[in-house]
Amino acid sequence: MTIFALNGFSQSITVELDTNQTLQDSDAGSVAYADIDLDGDNDLLIIGNGPTTGVTSTLYANDGSGNFTAVSQPAIVNLYSGAAEFADVDSDGDMDLMMTGNTSSPSATANLYINDGTGNFTISSGTPFEASNSGDIDFGDIDGDSDLDLIMTGLDASGNAFSKLYLNDGMGVFTLVSGTSFTPVWSSSTEFIDVDNDGDLDLLISGANSSGASTTNLYENNGTGTFSLVAGVPFDNAQFGDIAFGDTDNDGDQDIFLVGQNDSSQIIAKFYINNGTSFSLLTNTPFPGTFAHSSSFADFNNDGNIDLLHVGNSSNGLIGHIYENQGSNNFILVDSTLSGSYNGSNIVADLNGDNKMDIVATGTSFTSPFRAPKIYMNQSTLSVNELNADLDIIIFPNPSSGLINIKINSPSPTDIEIYDVTGRVILSDTFFGNIWNTQLNEGSGIYLMRIRTDKKVFTSKITLK
């Protein structure tokens, strides 16, 4: 149960390197997370290469306190230079796994692994996916049928760039969509994002095209899974980079952060503000340009504003920075102690059950262990400055299996918004009275609830198990 009677907060963001755990080497590697065994905590998958471990893919089980143990998964192929993502593709309530990349041979692969509900994975046979490396994948329900479809980019087994879309029938059986207009790319980043707030997922893709030139293209979804190229967007072209998105200014739409090398070989970090109908470049930001890694939006200090984790290779060397969003897209550097790395990626998730967002960064760094992923536990504090006894809010149960109840003594209308960790709005509602409830059918993890009355704004972390 979460009870609020708060009016003001003061925050600080600090993270601490976990020096007690060493995960497998992850040069040219990737990291993904999910609660694979339905025990209420986030487990990890690491893929990559290294001088001691070679090409390896390792699944790590979490004990609930952020301590990880490698678990045997004979079906999972060892890979590097690829992508991995968990998703419930067969709608059975557990998280399955999609992986692309090179084996040690090297040989390009693309495999779907089905979870039996206890964290044991078996390879799905007869899938139509393009064997590939040097690309990216993303899941999203593009046609509104409540299952997760797949976009895939990269280099195929013959070294040709591609971008392919696959529809899910709801049982984890995928079919290639023919006739799509997506530019083939590799060294790429792909994200399904509802950029225009029309309730369907659009698609943003950056990467190197078949000629090696940097590209960034936005494709609008017509609501049925048919995409068309959007002309006149201001996005810089990029490859060897990443796309991050979130509602950074709390105006209800998704803003975009783009890093990589542009078509002039400049290293960029561009921040684009969404006004609901178009994007504009935000100038004079403090973010150095980076490539060969990734960035993530997350609320590290639980103040209701989405902060930025920014990792990669810059013109001044490797960086690992956290920028606090003080509101209205005013970002300041608050932590530059993270070990910078390249040829990797990062995830942001609550690893130890304290409702604060921790960090795992893969790739090669210049600090020991040089090629092993680094875990940073969030030590940020949230302190109460002022109490307000006139307005009490009770949110229960929390953690929850999906049912969320709110009791409030406000006489005015109350606005409710629930976001995932990327800032995507998953629920928006207004109610009159003192009691409100809903059933969230999202996956397990941490979500942000924002409650607005005529005089107050409150935020709370919600844990779905």
Coordinates of C-alpha atoms in Angstrom, one line a residue:
M1 CA 0.0 0.0 0.0
T2 CA 1.2 3.5 -0.9
I3 CA -0.1 6.5 1.1
F4 CA 0.7 10.1 0.1
A5 CA 0.3 13.4 1.9
L6 CA 3.2 15.2 0.1
N7 CA 3.6 18.6 -1.2
G8 CA 7.3 19.0 -2.1
F9 CA 10.4 16.8 -2.7
S10 CA 14.1 17.2 -2.9
Q11 CA 16.1 14.7 -4.9
S12 CA 19.6 13.6 -5.7
I13 CA 20.8 11.0 -8.2
T14 CA 23.6 8.7 -7.3
V15 CA 24.5 5.2 -8.5
E16 CA 27.1 2.8 -7.1
L17 CA 29.1 0.2 -9.1
D18 CA 28.5 -3.4 -7.9
T19 CA 32.0 -4.8 -7.5
N20 CA 30.9 -8.1 -6.1
Q21 CA 29.6 -9.6 -9.3
T22 CA 31.2 -10.2 -12.7
L23 CA 29.1 -11.2 -15.6
Q24 CA 30.3 -12.8 -18.9
D25 CA 32.4 -10.7 -21.4
S26 CA 30.2 -8.6 -23.6
D27 CA 32.3 -6.9 -26.3
A28 CA 30.0 -6.4 -29.3
G29 CA 27.3 -7.4 -26.9
S30 CA 23.8 -6.7 -25.8
V31 CA 21.7 -7.0 -22.6
A32 CA 18.0 -7.7 -22.1
Y33 CA 15.9 -8.1 -19.0
A34 CA 12.6 -9.7 -17.9
D35 CA 11.1 -11.7 -15.1
I36 CA 11.6 -15.1 -16.9
D37 CA 10.5 -17.3 -14.0
L38 CA 7.6 -15.2 -12.7
D39 CA 9.1 -14.8 -9.2
G40 CA 8.7 -11.0 -9.2
D41 CA 12.2 -9.9 -10.0
N42 CA 14.1 -8.9 -13.2
D43 CA 16.5 -11.5 -14.6
L44 CA 19.2 -10.7 -17.2
L45 CA 20.4 -12.0 -20.6
I46 CA 23.9 -11.1 -21.7
I47 CA 25.3 -11.8 -25.2
G48 CA 28.8 -10.9 -26.5
N49 CA 32.4 -11.8 -27.1
G50 CA 35.5 -11.6 -25.0
P51 CA 39.1 -12.8 -24.8
T52 CA 38.4 -15.3 -22.0
T53 CA 34.8 -16.4 -22.5
G54 CA 34.7 -16.2 -26.3
V55 CA 31.3 -15.8 -27.9
T56 CA 28.7 -16.5 -25.2
S57 CA 25.0 -16.0 -24.4
T58 CA 24.2 -16.3 -20.7
L59 CA 21.0 -16.1 -18.8
Y60 CA 21.3 -14.9 -15.2
A61 CA 18.6 -15.5 -12.6
N62 CA 18.0 -12.8 -10.0
D63 CA 17.6 -13.7 -6.3
G64 CA 15.3 -10.7 -5.8
S65 CA 18.1 -8.6 -4.2
G66 CA 20.0 -7.9 -7.4
N67 CA 22.4 -10.9 -7.1
F68 CA 22.7 -12.9 -10.3
T69 CA 23.5 -16.6 -11.0
A70 CA 24.1 -18.1 -14.4
V71 CA 21.6 -20.7 -15.2
S72 CA 22.1 -23.5 -17.8
Q73 CA 20.1 -23.0 -21.0
P74 CA 21.4 -25.5 -23.6
A75 CA 19.0 -24.4 -26.3
I76 CA 20.2 -20.7 -26.4
V77 CA 22.8 -20.2 -29.1
N78 CA 26.0 -18.2 -28.2
L79 CA 26.0 -14.9 -30.1
Y80 CA 27.6 -11.5 -30.5
S81 CA 27.1 -8.5 -32.7
G82 CA 23.3 -8.8 -32.5
A83 CA 20.2 -8.0 -30.5
A84 CA 18.1 -9.6 -27.9
E85 CA 14.6 -8.8 -26.5
F86 CA 12.1 -10.5 -24.3
A87 CA 8.4 -10.5 -25.2
D88 CA 5.3 -12.6 -24.5
V89 CA 4.8 -13.7 -28.2
D90 CA 2.4 -16.5 -27.5
S91 CA 0.1 -14.7 -25.0
D92 CA 0.6 -17.3 -22.2
G93 CA 1.7 -14.8 -19.6
D94 CA 5.5 -15.5 -19.6
M95 CA 8.3 -13.8 -21.4
D96 CA 9.8 -15.5 -24.5
L97 CA 13.0 -14.4 -26.2
M98 CA 14.1 -13.3 -29.6
M99 CA 17.8 -13.1 -30.5
T100 CA 19.8 -12.2 -33.6
G101 CA 23.6 -12.1 -34.2
N102 CA 26.7 -14.0 -35.2
T103 CA 27.9 -17.3 -33.8
S104 CA 31.6 -17.9 -33.3
S105 CA 31.9 -19.4 -36.8
P106 CA 30.8 -16.6 -37.6
S107 CA 27.3 -17.4 -38.9
A108 CA 24.3 -15.1 -38.9
T109 CA 21.3 -16.4 -36.9
A110 CA 17.8 -15.3 -35.8
N111 CA 16.1 -17.5 -33.2
L112 CA 12.9 -17.4 -31.2
Y113 CA 12.9 -19.2 -27.9
I114 CA 9.7 -20.1 -26.1
N115 CA 9.5 -19.9 -22.3
D116 CA 7.7 -22.8 -20.5
G117 CA 6.7 -20.4 -17.6
T118 CA 9.5 -21.4 -15.3
G119 CA 12.4 -19.8 -17.2
N120 CA 13.3 -22.7 -19.4
F121 CA 13.6 -21.9 -23.1
T122 CA 13.3 -24.1 -26.2
I123 CA 13.9 -23.0 -29.7
S124 CA 10.9 -22.4 -31.9
S125 CA 11.2 -24.3 -35.2
G126 CA 10.1 -23.2 -38.6
T127 CA 10.3 -19.4 -38.0
P128 CA 10.5 -17.1 -41.0
F129 CA 13.0 -14.6 -39.5
E130 CA 16.0 -13.5 -41.5
A131 CA 19.3 -14.8 -40.2
S132 CA 21.2 -11.6 -39.4
N133 CA 23.8 -9.6 -37.4
S134 CA 24.6 -6.0 -36.8
G135 CA 21.0 -5.0 -36.5
D136 CA 18.2 -4.4 -34.1
I137 CA 14.8 -5.7 -33.2
D138 CA 11.7 -4.4 -31.5
F139 CA 8.3 -5.8 -30.6
G140 CA 5.0 -3.9 -30.7
D141 CA 1.3 -4.5 -31.5
I142 CA 1.1 -2.7 -34.8
D143 CA -2.4 -3.8 -35.9
G144 CA -4.4 -3.6 -32.7
D145 CA -5.0 -7.3 -32.3
S146 CA -3.4 -7.4 -28.8
D147 CA -0.4 -9.5 -29.8
L148 CA 3.2 -8.5 -30.4
D149 CA 4.5 -8.1 -33.9
L150 CA 8.2 -7.7 -34.8
I151 CA 10.5 -5.3 -36.8
M152 CA 13.9 -6.6 -37.6
T153 CA 16.9 -4.8 -39.3
G154 CA 20.5 -5.8 -40.0
L155 CA 22.7 -7.6 -42.4
D156 CA 21.5 -11.0 -43.7
A157 CA 23.7 -14.0 -44.2
S158 CA 25.0 -12.6 -47.5
G159 CA 25.9 -9.3 -46.0
N160 CA 22.9 -7.4 -47.5
A161 CA 21.1 -4.8 -45.4
F162 CA 17.4 -5.4 -44.8
S163 CA 14.4 -4.1 -42.8
K164 CA 11.6 -6.6 -42.4
L165 CA 8.2 -6.7 -40.6
Y166 CA 6.6 -9.8 -39.2
L167 CA 3.0 -10.2 -38.0
N168 CA 2.1 -12.4 -35.0
D169 CA -1.0 -14.5 -35.1
G170 CA -1.3 -14.3 -31.3
M171 CA 0.2 -17.8 -30.7
G172 CA 3.8 -16.9 -31.6
V173 CA 3.5 -17.8 -35.2
F174 CA 4.9 -15.0 -37.4
T175 CA 4.4 -14.2 -41.1
L176 CA 6.6 -11.8 -43.1
V177 CA 4.8 -8.7 -44.3
S178 CA 5.5 -8.2 -48.0
G179 CA 5.6 -4.9 -49.8
T180 CA 6.8 -2.7 -46.9
S181 CA 8.6 0.5 -47.8
F182 CA 11.2 0.5 -45.1
T183 CA 14.7 1.5 -46.1
P184 CA 17.1 -1.5 -45.6
V185 CA 19.6 -0.6 -42.8
W186 CA 22.2 -2.1 -40.5
S187 CA 24.2 -0.7 -37.6
S188 CA 20.7 0.3 -36.7
S189 CA 18.2 1.2 -34.1
T190 CA 14.5 0.6 -34.3
E191 CA 11.7 1.7 -32.1
F192 CA 7.9 1.4 -32.2
I193 CA 6.6 4.8 -30.9
D194 CA 3.1 6.4 -31.0
V195 CA 4.5 9.7 -32.1
D196 CA 1.1 11.3 -33.0
N197 CA -1.0 10.1 -30.0
D198 CA -3.5 8.4 -32.3
G199 CA -3.4 5.1 -30.4
D200 CA -1.3 3.1 -32.8
L201 CA 2.5 2.5 -33.0
D202 CA 4.5 4.3 -35.5
L203 CA 8.1 3.3 -36.4
L204 CA 11.4 5.2 -36.2
I205 CA 14.4 3.5 -37.8
S206 CA 18.0 4.8 -38.0
G207 CA 21.1 3.1 -39.4
A208 CA 23.4 2.7 -42.4
N209 CA 21.6 2.0 -45.7
S210 CA 22.8 -0.4 -48.4
S211 CA 25.3 2.2 -49.6
G212 CA 26.6 2.8 -46.1
A213 CA 25.1 6.2 -45.8
S214 CA 23.4 7.3 -42.5
T215 CA 19.6 7.4 -42.5
T216 CA 16.8 8.1 -40.1
N217 CA 13.2 7.6 -41.2
L218 CA 9.8 7.9 -39.5
Y219 CA 7.0 5.8 -40.7
E220 CA 3.4 6.5 -39.7
N221 CA 1.0 3.7 -38.9
N222 CA -2.5 4.0 -40.4
G223 CA -3.9 1.9 -37.5
T224 CA -4.0 -1.4 -39.2
G225 CA -0.2 -2.0 -39.5
T226 CA 0.3 -0.3 -42.8
F227 CA 3.1 2.2 -42.7
S228 CA 4.0 5.2 -44.9
L229 CA 7.1 7.4 -44.8
V230 CA 6.7 10.7 -43.1
A231 CA 8.2 13.6 -45.1
G232 CA 9.8 16.7 -43.7
V233 CA 10.8 15.4 -40.3
P234 CA 13.8 17.2 -38.7
F235 CA 15.7 14.1 -37.5
D236 CA 19.4 14.0 -38.4
N237 CA 20.6 10.8 -40.2
A238 CA 22.5 8.4 -37.9
Q239 CA 24.2 5.0 -37.8
F240 CA 26.1 3.1 -35.1
G241 CA 23.7 4.8 -32.7
D242 CA 20.5 4.5 -30.7
I243 CA 17.0 5.9 -30.3
A244 CA 15.6 6.7 -26.9
F245 CA 12.1 8.1 -26.3
G246 CA 9.9 9.3 -23.5
D247 CA 7.6 12.1 -22.4
T248 CA 10.4 14.4 -21.0
D249 CA 8.2 17.5 -20.6
N250 CA 5.1 15.8 -19.2
D251 CA 2.9 17.1 -22.0
G252 CA 1.5 13.7 -23.0
D253 CA 3.5 12.9 -26.1
Q254 CA 6.8 11.2 -26.8
D255 CA 10.0 13.1 -27.3
I256 CA 13.0 11.6 -29.0
F257 CA 16.8 11.4 -28.3
L258 CA 19.0 10.3 -31.2
V259 CA 22.7 9.5 -31.1
G260 CA 25.2 8.1 -33.6
Q261 CA 27.3 9.2 -36.6
N262 CA 25.5 11.3 -39.2
D263 CA 26.0 11.4 -42.9
S264 CA 28.9 13.9 -42.4
S265 CA 30.6 11.4 -40.0
Q266 CA 29.9 13.8 -37.1
I267 CA 29.1 12.3 -33.7
I268 CA 25.7 13.6 -32.7
A269 CA 23.3 13.7 -29.7
K270 CA 20.1 15.4 -30.9
F271 CA 17.0 16.0 -28.7
Y272 CA 13.7 16.5 -30.5
I273 CA 10.6 17.8 -28.7
N274 CA 7.2 16.5 -29.8
N275 CA 4.4 19.1 -29.8
G276 CA 1.8 16.5 -30.7
T277 CA 1.8 17.1 -34.4
S278 CA 5.5 17.7 -35.3
F279 CA 9.0 17.7 -33.9
S280 CA 11.5 20.5 -33.3
L281 CA 15.2 20.2 -32.4
L282 CA 16.0 21.4 -28.8
T283 CA 19.2 23.4 -29.0
N284 CA 21.9 24.2 -26.3
T285 CA 21.5 20.8 -24.6
P286 CA 24.4 19.6 -22.5
F287 CA 24.7 16.1 -24.1
P288 CA 27.9 15.3 -25.9
G289 CA 27.6 13.3 -29.2
T290 CA 28.1 9.6 -28.8
F291 CA 28.1 6.4 -31.0
A292 CA 28.6 2.7 -30.6
H293 CA 26.4 2.4 -27.5
S294 CA 23.0 3.5 -26.2
S295 CA 21.0 6.0 -24.1
S296 CA 17.9 5.5 -22.0
F297 CA 15.2 7.7 -20.4
A298 CA 14.2 6.8 -16.9
D299 CA 13.1 8.5 -13.7
F300 CA 16.1 7.8 -11.5
N301 CA 15.0 9.9 -8.5
N302 CA 11.2 9.2 -8.5
D303 CA 10.3 12.9 -8.9
G304 CA 8.0 12.4 -11.9
N305 CA 10.5 13.8 -14.4
I306 CA 12.3 11.5 -16.8
D307 CA 16.1 11.7 -16.6
L308 CA 18.7 10.5 -19.1
L309 CA 21.4 7.8 -19.0
H310 CA 23.9 8.6 -21.8
V311 CA 26.7 6.1 -22.5
G312 CA 29.1 5.7 -25.5
N313 CA 32.1 6.9 -27.4
S314 CA 32.4 10.6 -27.7
S315 CA 34.9 12.9 -29.4
N316 CA 36.6 13.2 -26.0
G317 CA 36.6 9.5 -25.3
L318 CA 34.2 7.1 -23.5
I319 CA 31.5 8.6 -21.3
G320 CA 29.0 7.3 -18.8
H321 CA 26.7 10.2 -17.7
I322 CA 23.4 10.7 -15.9
Y323 CA 21.5 13.9 -16.5
E324 CA 18.7 14.9 -14.1
N325 CA 15.6 16.4 -15.7
Q326 CA 14.6 19.3 -13.4
G327 CA 11.4 19.9 -15.3
S328 CA 10.6 21.5 -18.7
N329 CA 13.5 19.7 -20.3
N330 CA 16.1 21.4 -18.2
F331 CA 18.7 18.7 -17.9
I332 CA 21.9 19.0 -15.7
L333 CA 24.8 16.6 -15.4
V334 CA 24.6 14.9 -11.9
D335 CA 26.7 11.8 -12.3
S336 CA 29.7 11.3 -14.6
T337 CA 31.3 8.4 -12.6
L338 CA 29.9 5.6 -14.7
S339 CA 32.5 3.8 -16.7
G340 CA 32.1 4.7 -20.4
S341 CA 32.0 1.9 -22.9
Y342 CA 31.5 1.1 -26.5
N343 CA 30.3 -1.8 -28.7
G344 CA 27.5 -2.4 -26.2
S345 CA 24.1 -1.4 -24.9
N346 CA 22.4 -0.7 -21.6
I347 CA 19.2 -1.4 -19.8
V348 CA 17.5 0.4 -16.9
A349 CA 15.4 -1.7 -14.5
D350 CA 14.8 -2.2 -10.8
L351 CA 17.2 -5.1 -10.0
N352 CA 16.9 -5.3 -6.2
G353 CA 13.3 -4.6 -5.5
D354 CA 13.7 -1.1 -4.0
N355 CA 11.5 0.6 -6.6
K356 CA 14.5 2.5 -7.9
M357 CA 15.9 2.2 -11.4
D358 CA 19.3 0.5 -11.6
I359 CA 21.6 0.2 -14.6
V360 CA 23.4 -2.6 -16.5
A361 CA 25.8 -1.5 -19.3
T362 CA 27.6 -3.9 -21.6
G363 CA 30.5 -3.5 -24.0
T364 CA 34.2 -2.7 -23.7
S365 CA 35.4 0.0 -21.3
F366 CA 38.8 1.2 -20.1
T367 CA 38.2 0.2 -16.5
S368 CA 38.4 -3.3 -15.0
P369 CA 36.8 -5.6 -15.8
F370 CA 37.3 -4.2 -19.3
R371 CA 34.8 -6.3 -21.3
A372 CA 32.3 -7.5 -18.6
P373 CA 29.0 -5.7 -18.1
K374 CA 28.8 -3.3 -15.2
I375 CA 25.9 -3.2 -12.7
Y376 CA 25.1 0.1 -11.0
M377 CA 22.7 0.1 -8.1
N378 CA 20.6 3.3 -7.7
Q379 CA 21.4 5.0 -4.3
S380 CA 19.3 8.0 -5.0
T381 CA 17.3 9.5 -2.2
L382 CA 13.8 11.1 -2.1
S383 CA 13.1 13.2 0.9
V384 CA 9.9 15.0 2.0
N385 CA 10.2 18.8 2.4
E386 CA 6.6 19.6 3.3
L387 CA 3.6 17.7 4.5
N388 CA 0.0 18.5 3.5
A389 CA -2.6 17.0 5.8
D390 CA -5.5 18.3 3.7
L391 CA -5.2 15.7 0.9
D392 CA -4.6 12.0 1.4
I393 CA -4.1 9.4 -1.3
I394 CA -4.1 5.7 -0.9
I395 CA -2.9 3.4 -3.7
F396 CA -3.4 -0.3 -3.2
P397 CA -2.4 -3.1 -3.6
N398 CA 1.2 -2.2 -4.4
P399 CA 2.9 -4.4 -5.6
S400 CA -0.1 -5.7 -7.6
S401 CA -1.0 -8.4 -10.0
G402 CA -2.7 -5.8 -12.2
L403 CA -5.6 -4.5 -10.1
I404 CA -5.0 -0.9 -9.0
N405 CA -7.2 1.0 -6.6
I406 CA -7.1 4.6 -5.5
K407 CA -8.8 6.3 -2.6
I408 CA -8.6 10.1 -2.4
N409 CA -10.4 12.8 -0.4
S410 CA -10.2 15.5 -3.1
P411 CA -13.5 17.3 -3.9
S412 CA -12.2 18.2 -7.4
P413 CA -11.9 16.0 -10.5
T414 CA -8.7 13.8 -10.5
D415 CA -6.6 13.1 -13.5
I416 CA -4.7 9.7 -13.6
E417 CA -1.9 8.9 -15.9
I418 CA 0.2 5.7 -15.9
Y419 CA 3.5 5.5 -17.7
D420 CA 6.0 2.7 -18.4
V421 CA 9.7 3.3 -17.7
T422 CA 10.3 4.8 -21.2
G423 CA 7.6 7.4 -20.6
R424 CA 5.0 5.9 -22.8
V425 CA 1.4 6.6 -21.6
I426 CA -0.4 3.3 -21.1
L427 CA -3.4 4.7 -19.3
S428 CA -5.1 8.1 -19.0
D429 CA -8.3 8.8 -17.2
T430 CA -10.3 11.4 -15.2
F431 CA -12.6 10.5 -12.4
F432 CA -15.0 12.3 -10.0
G433 CA -15.4 11.1 -6.5
N434 CA -13.2 9.3 -4.0
I435 CA -12.6 5.8 -5.4
W436 CA -11.1 4.7 -8.7
N437 CA -9.7 1.4 -10.0
T438 CA -8.4 -0.3 -13.1
Q439 CA -7.0 -3.5 -14.3
L440 CA -3.5 -3.2 -15.9
N441 CA -2.7 -5.9 -18.4
E442 CA 0.9 -4.9 -18.9
G443 CA 3.9 -7.0 -18.2
S444 CA 5.6 -7.3 -14.8
G445 CA 7.9 -4.4 -13.9
I446 CA 7.9 -0.8 -12.6
Y447 CA 5.4 1.8 -13.8
L448 CA 4.9 5.5 -12.9
M449 CA 1.5 6.8 -11.8
R450 CA 0.8 10.6 -11.9
I451 CA -2.2 11.9 -10.0
R452 CA -3.4 15.5 -10.6
T453 CA -6.0 17.4 -8.7
D454 CA -6.8 21.1 -9.1
K455 CA -4.1 22.0 -6.6
K456 CA -1.7 19.1 -6.3
V457 CA 0.4 16.7 -8.4
F458 CA 1.6 13.4 -7.0
T459 CA 3.7 10.6 -8.4
S460 CA 4.1 7.0 -7.3
K461 CA 5.9 3.9 -8.5
I462 CA 3.7 1.0 -9.2
T463 CA 5.1 -2.5 -9.2
L464 CA 3.3 -5.2 -11.3
K465 CA 4.3 -8.7 -10.5

